[in-house]
Tab-separated table of C-alpha atoms in Angstrom:
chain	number	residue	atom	x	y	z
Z	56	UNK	CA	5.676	-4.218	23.190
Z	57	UNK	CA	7.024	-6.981	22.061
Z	58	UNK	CA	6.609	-8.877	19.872
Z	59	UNK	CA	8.767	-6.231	17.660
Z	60	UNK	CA	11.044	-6.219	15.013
Z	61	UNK	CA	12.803	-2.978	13.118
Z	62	UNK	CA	12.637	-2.683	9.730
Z	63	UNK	CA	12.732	-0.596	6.208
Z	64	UNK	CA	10.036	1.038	4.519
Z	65	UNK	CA	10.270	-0.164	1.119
Z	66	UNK	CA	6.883	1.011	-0.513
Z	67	UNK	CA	3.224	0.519	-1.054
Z	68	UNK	CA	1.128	-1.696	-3.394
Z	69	UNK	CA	-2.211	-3.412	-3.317
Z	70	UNK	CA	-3.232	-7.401	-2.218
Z	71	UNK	CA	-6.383	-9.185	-1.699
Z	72	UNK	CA	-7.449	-10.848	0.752
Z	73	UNK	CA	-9.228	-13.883	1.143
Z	74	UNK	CA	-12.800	-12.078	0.552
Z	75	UNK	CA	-11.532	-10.822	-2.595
Z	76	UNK	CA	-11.530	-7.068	-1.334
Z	77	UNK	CA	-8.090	-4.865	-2.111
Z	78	UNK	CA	-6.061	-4.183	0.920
Z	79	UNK	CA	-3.528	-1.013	0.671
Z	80	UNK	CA	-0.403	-2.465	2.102
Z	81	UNK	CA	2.933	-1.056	3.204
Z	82	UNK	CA	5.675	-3.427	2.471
Z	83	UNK	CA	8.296	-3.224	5.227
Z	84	UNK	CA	11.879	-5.487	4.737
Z	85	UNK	CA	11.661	-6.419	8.648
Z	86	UNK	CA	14.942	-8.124	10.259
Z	87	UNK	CA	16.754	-10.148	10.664
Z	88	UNK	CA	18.086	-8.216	13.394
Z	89	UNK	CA	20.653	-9.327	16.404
Z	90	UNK	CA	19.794	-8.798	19.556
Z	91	UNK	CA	22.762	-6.281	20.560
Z	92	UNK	CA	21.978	-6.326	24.821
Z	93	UNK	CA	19.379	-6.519	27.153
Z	94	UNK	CA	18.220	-4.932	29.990
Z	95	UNK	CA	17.156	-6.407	33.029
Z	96	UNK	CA	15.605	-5.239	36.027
Z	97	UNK	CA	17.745	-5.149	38.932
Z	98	UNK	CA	21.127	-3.586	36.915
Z	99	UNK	CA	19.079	-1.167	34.682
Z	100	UNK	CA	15.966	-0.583	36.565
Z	101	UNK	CA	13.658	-1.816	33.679
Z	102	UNK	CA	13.028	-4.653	31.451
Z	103	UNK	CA	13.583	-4.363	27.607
Z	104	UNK	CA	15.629	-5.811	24.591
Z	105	UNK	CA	17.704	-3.854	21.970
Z	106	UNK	CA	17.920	-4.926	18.815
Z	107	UNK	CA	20.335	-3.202	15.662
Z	108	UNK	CA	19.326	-3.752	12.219
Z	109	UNK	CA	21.031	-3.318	8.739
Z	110	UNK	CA	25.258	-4.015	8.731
Z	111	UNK	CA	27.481	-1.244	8.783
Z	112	UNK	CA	30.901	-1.362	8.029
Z	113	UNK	CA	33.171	-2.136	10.502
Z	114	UNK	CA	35.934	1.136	9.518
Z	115	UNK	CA	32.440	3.531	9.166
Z	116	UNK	CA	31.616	2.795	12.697
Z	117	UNK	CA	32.177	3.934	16.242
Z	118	UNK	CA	34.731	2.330	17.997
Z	119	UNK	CA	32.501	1.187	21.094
Z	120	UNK	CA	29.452	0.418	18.377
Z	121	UNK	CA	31.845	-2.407	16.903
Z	122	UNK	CA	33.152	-3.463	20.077
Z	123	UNK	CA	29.223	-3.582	21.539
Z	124	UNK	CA	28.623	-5.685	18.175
Z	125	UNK	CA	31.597	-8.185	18.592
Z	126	UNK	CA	29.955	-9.146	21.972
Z	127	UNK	CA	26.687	-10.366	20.054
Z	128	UNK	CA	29.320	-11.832	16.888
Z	129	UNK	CA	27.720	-9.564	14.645
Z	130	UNK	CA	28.613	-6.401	12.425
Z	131	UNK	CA	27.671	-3.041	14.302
Z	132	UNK	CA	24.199	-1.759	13.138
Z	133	UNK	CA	22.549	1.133	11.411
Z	134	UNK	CA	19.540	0.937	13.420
Z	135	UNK	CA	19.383	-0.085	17.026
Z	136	UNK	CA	16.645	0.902	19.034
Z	137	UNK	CA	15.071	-0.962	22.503
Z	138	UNK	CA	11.877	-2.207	22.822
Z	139	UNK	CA	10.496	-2.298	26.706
Z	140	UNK	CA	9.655	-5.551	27.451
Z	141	UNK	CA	7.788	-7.288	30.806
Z	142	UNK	CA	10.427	-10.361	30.641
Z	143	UNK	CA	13.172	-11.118	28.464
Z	144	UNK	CA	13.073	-14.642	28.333
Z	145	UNK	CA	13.635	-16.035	25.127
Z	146	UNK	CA	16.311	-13.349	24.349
Z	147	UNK	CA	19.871	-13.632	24.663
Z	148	UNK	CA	22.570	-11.250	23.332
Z	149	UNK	CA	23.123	-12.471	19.834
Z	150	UNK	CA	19.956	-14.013	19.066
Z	151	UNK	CA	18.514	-13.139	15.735
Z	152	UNK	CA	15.017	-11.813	15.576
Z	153	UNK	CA	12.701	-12.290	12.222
Z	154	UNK	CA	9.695	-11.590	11.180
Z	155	UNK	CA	8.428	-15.509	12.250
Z	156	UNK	CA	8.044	-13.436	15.674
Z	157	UNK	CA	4.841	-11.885	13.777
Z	158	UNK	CA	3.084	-15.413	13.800
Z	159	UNK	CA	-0.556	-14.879	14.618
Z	160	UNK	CA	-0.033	-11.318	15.516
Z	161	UNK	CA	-3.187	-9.305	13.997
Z	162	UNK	CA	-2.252	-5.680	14.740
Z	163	UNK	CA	0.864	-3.515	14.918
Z	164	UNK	CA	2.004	0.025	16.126
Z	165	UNK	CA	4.732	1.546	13.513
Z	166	UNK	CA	6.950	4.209	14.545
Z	167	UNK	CA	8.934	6.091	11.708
Z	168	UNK	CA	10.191	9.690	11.075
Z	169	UNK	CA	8.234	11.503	9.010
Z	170	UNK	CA	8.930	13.113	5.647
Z	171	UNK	CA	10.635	16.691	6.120
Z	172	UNK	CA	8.218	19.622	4.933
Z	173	UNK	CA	10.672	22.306	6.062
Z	174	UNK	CA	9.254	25.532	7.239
Z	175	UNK	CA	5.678	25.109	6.585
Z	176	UNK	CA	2.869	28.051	7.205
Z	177	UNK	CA	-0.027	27.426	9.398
Z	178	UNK	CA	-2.489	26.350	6.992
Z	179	UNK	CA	-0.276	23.007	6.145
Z	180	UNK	CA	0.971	22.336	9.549
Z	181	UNK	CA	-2.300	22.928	11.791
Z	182	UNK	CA	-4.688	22.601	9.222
Z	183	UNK	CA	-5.928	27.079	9.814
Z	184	UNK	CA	-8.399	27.665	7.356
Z	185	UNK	CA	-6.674	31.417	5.958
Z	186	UNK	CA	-8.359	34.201	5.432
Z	187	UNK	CA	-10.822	35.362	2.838
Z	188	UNK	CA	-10.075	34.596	-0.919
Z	189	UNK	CA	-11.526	38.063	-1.469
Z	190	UNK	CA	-13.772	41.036	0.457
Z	191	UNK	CA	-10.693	43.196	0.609
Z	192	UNK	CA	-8.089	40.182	1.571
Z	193	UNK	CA	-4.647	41.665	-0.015
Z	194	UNK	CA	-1.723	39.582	-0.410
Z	195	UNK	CA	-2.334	37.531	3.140
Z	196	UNK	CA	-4.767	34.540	1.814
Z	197	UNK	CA	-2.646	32.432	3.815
Z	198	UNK	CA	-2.170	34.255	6.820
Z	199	UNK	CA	-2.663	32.779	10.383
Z	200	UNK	CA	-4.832	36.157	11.112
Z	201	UNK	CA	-4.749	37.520	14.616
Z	202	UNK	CA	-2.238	36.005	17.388
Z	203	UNK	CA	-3.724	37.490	20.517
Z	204	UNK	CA	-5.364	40.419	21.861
Z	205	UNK	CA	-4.503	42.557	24.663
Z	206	UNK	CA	-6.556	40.893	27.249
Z	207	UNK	CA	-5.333	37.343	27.240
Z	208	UNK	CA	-5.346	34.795	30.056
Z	209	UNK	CA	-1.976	34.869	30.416
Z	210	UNK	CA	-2.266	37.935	32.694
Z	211	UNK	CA	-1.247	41.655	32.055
Z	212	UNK	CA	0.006	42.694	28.895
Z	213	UNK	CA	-0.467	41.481	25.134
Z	214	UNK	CA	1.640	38.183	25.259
Z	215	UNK	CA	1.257	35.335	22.885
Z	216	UNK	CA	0.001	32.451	24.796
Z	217	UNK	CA	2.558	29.816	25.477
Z	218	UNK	CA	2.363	26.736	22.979
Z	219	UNK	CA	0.192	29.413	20.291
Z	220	UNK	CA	0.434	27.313	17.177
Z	221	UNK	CA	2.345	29.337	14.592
Z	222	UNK	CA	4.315	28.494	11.305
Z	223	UNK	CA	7.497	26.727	11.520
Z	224	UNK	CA	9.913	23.184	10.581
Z	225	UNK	CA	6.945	20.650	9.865
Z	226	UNK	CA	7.844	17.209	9.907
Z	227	UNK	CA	11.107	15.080	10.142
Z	228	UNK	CA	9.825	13.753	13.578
Z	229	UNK	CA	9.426	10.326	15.423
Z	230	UNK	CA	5.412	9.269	14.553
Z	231	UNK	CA	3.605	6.127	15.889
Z	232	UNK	CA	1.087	5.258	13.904
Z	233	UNK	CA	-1.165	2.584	15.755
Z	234	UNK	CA	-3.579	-0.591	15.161
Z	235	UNK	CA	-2.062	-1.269	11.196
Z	236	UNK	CA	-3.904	-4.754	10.702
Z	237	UNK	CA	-0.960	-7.229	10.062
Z	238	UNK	CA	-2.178	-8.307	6.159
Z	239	UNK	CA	0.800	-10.982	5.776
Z	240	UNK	CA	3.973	-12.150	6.572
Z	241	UNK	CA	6.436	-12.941	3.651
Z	242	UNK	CA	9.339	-15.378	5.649
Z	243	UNK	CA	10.538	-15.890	2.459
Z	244	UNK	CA	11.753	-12.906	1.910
Z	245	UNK	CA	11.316	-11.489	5.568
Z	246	UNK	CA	8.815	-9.201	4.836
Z	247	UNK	CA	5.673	-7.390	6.729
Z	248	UNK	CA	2.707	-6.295	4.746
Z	249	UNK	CA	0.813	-3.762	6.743
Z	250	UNK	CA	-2.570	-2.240	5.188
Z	251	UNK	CA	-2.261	1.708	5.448
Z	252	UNK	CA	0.720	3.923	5.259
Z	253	UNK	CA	2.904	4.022	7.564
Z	254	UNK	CA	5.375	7.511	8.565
Z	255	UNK	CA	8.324	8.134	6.221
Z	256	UNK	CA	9.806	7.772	2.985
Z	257	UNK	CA	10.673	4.525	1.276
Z	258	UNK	CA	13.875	3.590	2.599
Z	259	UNK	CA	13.219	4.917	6.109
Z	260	UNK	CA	13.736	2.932	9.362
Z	261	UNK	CA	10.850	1.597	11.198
Z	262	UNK	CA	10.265	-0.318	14.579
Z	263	UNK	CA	7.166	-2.461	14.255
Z	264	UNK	CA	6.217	-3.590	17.174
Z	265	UNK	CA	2.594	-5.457	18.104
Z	266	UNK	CA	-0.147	-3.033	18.490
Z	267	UNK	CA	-0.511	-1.457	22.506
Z	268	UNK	CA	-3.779	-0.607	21.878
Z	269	UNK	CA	-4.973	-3.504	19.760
Z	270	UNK	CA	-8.353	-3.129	18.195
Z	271	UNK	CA	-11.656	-5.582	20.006
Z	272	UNK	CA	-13.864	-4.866	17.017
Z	273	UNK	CA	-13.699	-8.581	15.111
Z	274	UNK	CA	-12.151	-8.168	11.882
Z	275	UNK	CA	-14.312	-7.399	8.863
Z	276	UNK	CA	-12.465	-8.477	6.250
Z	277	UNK	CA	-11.273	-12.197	7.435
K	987	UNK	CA	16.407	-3.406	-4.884
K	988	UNK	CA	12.625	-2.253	-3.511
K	989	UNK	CA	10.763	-2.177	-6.294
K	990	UNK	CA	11.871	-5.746	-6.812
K	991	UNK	CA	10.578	-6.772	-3.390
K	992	UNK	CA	7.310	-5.544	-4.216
K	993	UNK	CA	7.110	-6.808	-7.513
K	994	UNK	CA	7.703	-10.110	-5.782
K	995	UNK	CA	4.774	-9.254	-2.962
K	996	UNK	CA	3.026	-9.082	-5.867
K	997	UNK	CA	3.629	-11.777	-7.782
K	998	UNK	CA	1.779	-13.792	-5.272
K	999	UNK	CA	-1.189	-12.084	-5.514
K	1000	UNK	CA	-1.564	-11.188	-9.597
K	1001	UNK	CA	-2.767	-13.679	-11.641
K	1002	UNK	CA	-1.515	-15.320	-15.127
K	1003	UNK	CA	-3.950	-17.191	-15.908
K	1004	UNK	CA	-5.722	-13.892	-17.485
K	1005	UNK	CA	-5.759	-14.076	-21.608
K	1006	UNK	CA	-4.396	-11.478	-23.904
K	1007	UNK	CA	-7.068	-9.721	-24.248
K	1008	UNK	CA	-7.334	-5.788	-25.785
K	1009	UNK	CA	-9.483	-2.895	-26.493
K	1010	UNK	CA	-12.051	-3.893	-28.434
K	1011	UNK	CA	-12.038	-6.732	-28.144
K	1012	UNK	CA	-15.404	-8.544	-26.793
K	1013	UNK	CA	-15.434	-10.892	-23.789
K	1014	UNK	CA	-17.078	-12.904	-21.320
K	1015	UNK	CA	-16.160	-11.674	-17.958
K	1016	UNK	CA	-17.304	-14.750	-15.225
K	1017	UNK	CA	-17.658	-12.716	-11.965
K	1018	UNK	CA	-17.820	-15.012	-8.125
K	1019	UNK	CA	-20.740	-13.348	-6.267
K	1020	UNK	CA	-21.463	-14.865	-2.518
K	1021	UNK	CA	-24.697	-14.376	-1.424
K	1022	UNK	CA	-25.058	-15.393	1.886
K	1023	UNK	CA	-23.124	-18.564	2.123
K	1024	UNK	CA	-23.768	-19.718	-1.456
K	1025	UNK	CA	-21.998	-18.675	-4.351
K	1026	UNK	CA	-22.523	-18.173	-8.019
K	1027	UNK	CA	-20.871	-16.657	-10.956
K	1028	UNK	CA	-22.496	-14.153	-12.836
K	1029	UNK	CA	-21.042	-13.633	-16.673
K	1030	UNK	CA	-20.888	-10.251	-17.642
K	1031	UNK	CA	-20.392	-10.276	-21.628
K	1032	UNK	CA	-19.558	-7.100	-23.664
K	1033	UNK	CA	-16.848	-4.918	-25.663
K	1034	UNK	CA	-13.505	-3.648	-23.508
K	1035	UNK	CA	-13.543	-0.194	-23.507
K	1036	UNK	CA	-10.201	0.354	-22.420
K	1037	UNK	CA	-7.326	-0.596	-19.835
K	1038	UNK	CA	-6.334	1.538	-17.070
K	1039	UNK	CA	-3.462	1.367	-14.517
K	1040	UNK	CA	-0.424	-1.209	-14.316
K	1041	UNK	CA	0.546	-4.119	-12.485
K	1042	UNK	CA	-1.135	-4.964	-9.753
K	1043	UNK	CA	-4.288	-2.383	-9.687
K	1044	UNK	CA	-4.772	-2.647	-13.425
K	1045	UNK	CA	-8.402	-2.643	-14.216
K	1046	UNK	CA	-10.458	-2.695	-17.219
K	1047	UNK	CA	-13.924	-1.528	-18.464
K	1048	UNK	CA	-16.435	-3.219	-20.195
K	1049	UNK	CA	-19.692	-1.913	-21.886
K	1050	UNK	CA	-22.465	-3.338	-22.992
K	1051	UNK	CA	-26.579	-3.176	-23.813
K	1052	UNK	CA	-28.729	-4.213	-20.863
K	1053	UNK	CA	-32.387	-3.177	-22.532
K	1054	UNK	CA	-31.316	-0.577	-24.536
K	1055	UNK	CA	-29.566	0.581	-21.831
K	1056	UNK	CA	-25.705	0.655	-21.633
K	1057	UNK	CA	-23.531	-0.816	-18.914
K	1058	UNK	CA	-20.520	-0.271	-17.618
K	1059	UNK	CA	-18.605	-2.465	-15.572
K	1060	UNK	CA	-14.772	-2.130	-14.616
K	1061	UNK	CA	-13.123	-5.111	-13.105
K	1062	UNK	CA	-9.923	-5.339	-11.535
K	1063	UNK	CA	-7.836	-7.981	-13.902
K	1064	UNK	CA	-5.961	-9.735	-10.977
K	1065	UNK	CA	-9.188	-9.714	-8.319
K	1066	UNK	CA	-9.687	-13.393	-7.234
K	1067	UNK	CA	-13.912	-12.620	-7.512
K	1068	UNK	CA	-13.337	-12.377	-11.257
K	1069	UNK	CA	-12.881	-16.445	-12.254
K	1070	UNK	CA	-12.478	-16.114	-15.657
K	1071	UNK	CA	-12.183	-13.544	-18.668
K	1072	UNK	CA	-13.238	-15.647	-22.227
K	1073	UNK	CA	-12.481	-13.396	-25.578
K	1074	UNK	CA	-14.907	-14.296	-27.951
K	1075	UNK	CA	-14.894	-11.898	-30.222
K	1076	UNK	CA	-11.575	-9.337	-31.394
K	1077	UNK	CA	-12.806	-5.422	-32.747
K	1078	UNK	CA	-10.958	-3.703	-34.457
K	1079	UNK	CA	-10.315	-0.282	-33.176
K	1080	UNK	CA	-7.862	2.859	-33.482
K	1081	UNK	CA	-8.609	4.198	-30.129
K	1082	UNK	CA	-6.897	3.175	-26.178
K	1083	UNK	CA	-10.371	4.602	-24.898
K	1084	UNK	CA	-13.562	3.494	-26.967
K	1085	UNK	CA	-15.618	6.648	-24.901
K	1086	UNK	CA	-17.144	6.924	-28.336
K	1087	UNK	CA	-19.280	3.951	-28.446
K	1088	UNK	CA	-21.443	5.723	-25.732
K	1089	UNK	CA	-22.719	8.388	-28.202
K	1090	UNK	CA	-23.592	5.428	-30.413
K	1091	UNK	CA	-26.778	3.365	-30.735
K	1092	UNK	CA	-27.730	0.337	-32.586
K	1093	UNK	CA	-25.788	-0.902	-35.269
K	1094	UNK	CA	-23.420	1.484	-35.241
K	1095	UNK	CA	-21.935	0.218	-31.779
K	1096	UNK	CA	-20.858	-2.466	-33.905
K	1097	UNK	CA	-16.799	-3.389	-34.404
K	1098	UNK	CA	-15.418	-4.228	-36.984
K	1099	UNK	CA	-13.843	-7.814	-36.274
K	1100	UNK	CA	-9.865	-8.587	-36.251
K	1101	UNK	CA	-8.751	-11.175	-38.588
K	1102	UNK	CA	-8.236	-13.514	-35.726
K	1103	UNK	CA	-11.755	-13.607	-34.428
K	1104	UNK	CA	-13.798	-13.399	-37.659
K	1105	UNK	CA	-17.173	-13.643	-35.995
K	1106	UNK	CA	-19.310	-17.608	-35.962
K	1107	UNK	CA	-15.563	-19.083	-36.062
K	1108	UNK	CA	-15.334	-21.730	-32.806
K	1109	UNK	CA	-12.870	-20.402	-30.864
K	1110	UNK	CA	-10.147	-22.142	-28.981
K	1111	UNK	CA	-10.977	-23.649	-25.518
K	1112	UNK	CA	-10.928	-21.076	-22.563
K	1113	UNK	CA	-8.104	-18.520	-21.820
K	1114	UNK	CA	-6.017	-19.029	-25.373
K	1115	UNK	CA	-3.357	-16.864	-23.440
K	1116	UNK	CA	-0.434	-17.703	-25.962
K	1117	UNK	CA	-2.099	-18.447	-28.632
K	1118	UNK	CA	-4.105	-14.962	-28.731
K	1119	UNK	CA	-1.034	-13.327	-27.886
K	1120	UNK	CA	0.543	-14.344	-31.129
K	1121	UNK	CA	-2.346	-13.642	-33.268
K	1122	UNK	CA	-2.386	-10.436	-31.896
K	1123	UNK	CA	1.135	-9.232	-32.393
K	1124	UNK	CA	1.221	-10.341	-35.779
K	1125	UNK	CA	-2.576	-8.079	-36.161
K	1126	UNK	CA	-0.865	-5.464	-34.944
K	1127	UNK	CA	2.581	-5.470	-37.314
């Protein structure tokens, strides 16, 4: 996974690229982050590196989050998460990570929490289609319709099948979203522009990390 | 603080070398079209209709008479394939939206010209960005 670097959300706008064509782009305010510990092999039984980003202060953290953070000489973090990693060479507890890891990297994988919807009906989370907008429909255009019948394959009886997709909290989960083409890399100002949208409001956390399932198509656009 | 990041993603990409130009007013638009590996720029002249959008994605339309047919084009202002926008003439209009000179025919597409571009007057060399800009505030007071 890596190379990977966590990050901000801080909105969309538009760029072009060198053919002149407009590329949506998420602009994500990635590192610098210290690497807070890593995991090897033979203590932890697998490979990876964790990484905290954004300073808290010292008197609104937990007591073993500022000690973990002294180790590295760094302020605990907001956001720490691990990335798995086949070797950590290169890392060492402390080490700063920016978005210069990105160099020459063409796709990446974005996980984020999504927006909230709170308790959404079906037609909004799994996309039913309703009922009728008229022919007798009263006062249940949204409805999910029927559930189950009395002969299901569950067996005896009139059960719902197990996993039946039903209204309910929508949203406010972990997302990847995979294979965002890598537009450009602001050092400058340590920023990744990523064409698409990627989960979660402005102001969210994100891991960007390069894509696991990378594209072979040849770009169009470069 | 994140709108100013983006503004300055931005500011790489938007251009300032576009003039002051405004509704009504009429314009050579010089547009980069690659065919094949060659390219060539293809002017597009005609009257703005109007400006749409902000910032970055900020586009504008122009109209004009292609065999007494009328054309509309709408360019991005900050896309790299336009190379140049040239005002050569400045109409005087009341209207954000000139959606009225598509009804019209003939002479009556016409515009009045703005004090600052009385028509057959030379105008300044290319992209008179500050200059125009003056003209036009004072136009407009």
């Amino acid at each position: 996974m890596l190379p990977a670097i966590l990050g901000k959300k801080v909105g969309m706008t538009q760029v072009y690229d060198q053919a002149g064509k407009v590329q949506p782009v998420t602009v994500v305010q990635a590192g610098p982050c210290t690497v807070l510990e890593i995991r090897q092999a033979d203590k932890a039984g697998y490979c990876a590196v964790q990484m905290g980003f954004d300073d808290v202060r010292p008197q609104r953290a937990r007591k073993p989050q500022v000690g973990q953070a002294l180790k590295a000489k760094s302020r605990p973090k907001h956001f720490i998460r691990e990335f798995r990693a086949d070797s950590t060479d290169g890392f060492e507890i402390g080490s700063q990570v920016t978005v210069d890891a990105f160099d020459g990297i063409e796709f990446v994988d974005v996980v984020g929490t999504t927006k909230g919807k709170g308790f959404a009906g079906v037609m909004k989370r799994h996309h039913f289609a309703g009922l009728p907008a008229s022919h007798g429909t009263e006062r249940k255009h949204r409805s999910p319709g029927s559930q189950s019948a009395h002969a299901t394959n569950r067996g005896w009886g009139g059960d719902i099948k197990k996993g039946k997709r039903m209204s309910g909290h929508m949203g406010n989960t972990r997302c990847t979203s995979r294979n965002h083409r890598l537009v450009g890399i602001d050092k400058e100002n340590g920023l990744l522009l990523i064409k698409g949208s990627v989960p979660g409001p402005s102001g969210g956390y994100v891991m960007v990390h390069k894509s696991k399932t990378a594209r072979v198509k040849t770009p169009a656009g470069k | 603080m994140s709108q100013q990041l983006i503004d300055k993603v931005n500011a790489r990409y938007m251009r300032k070398d576009n003039p002051d130009f405004t509704i009504g007013d009429t314009v050579d638009v010089s547009v980069r079209i690659i065919e094949g590996d060659k390219e060539r720029t293809q002017v597009f002249s005609g009257v703005v209709m109007g400006r749409r959008g902000s910032g970055m994605s900020e586009m504008f339309t122009v109209r004009r008479i292609v065999n007494n047919e009328g054309v509309e084009r709408t360019f991005p202002l900050h896309s790299p394939k336009v190379s140049g926008i040239n005002v050569t003439r400045g109409g005087k209009v009341r209207r954000a939206k000139l959606y009225y000179l598509r009804k019209r025919v003939g002479k009556s597409t016409r515009l009045k010209d703005t004090e600052r571009h009385v028509s057959g007057v030379e105008q300044p060399a290319a992209r008179p960005a500050a200059a125009v800009q003056s003209g036009q505030t004072g136009q407009k007071a």
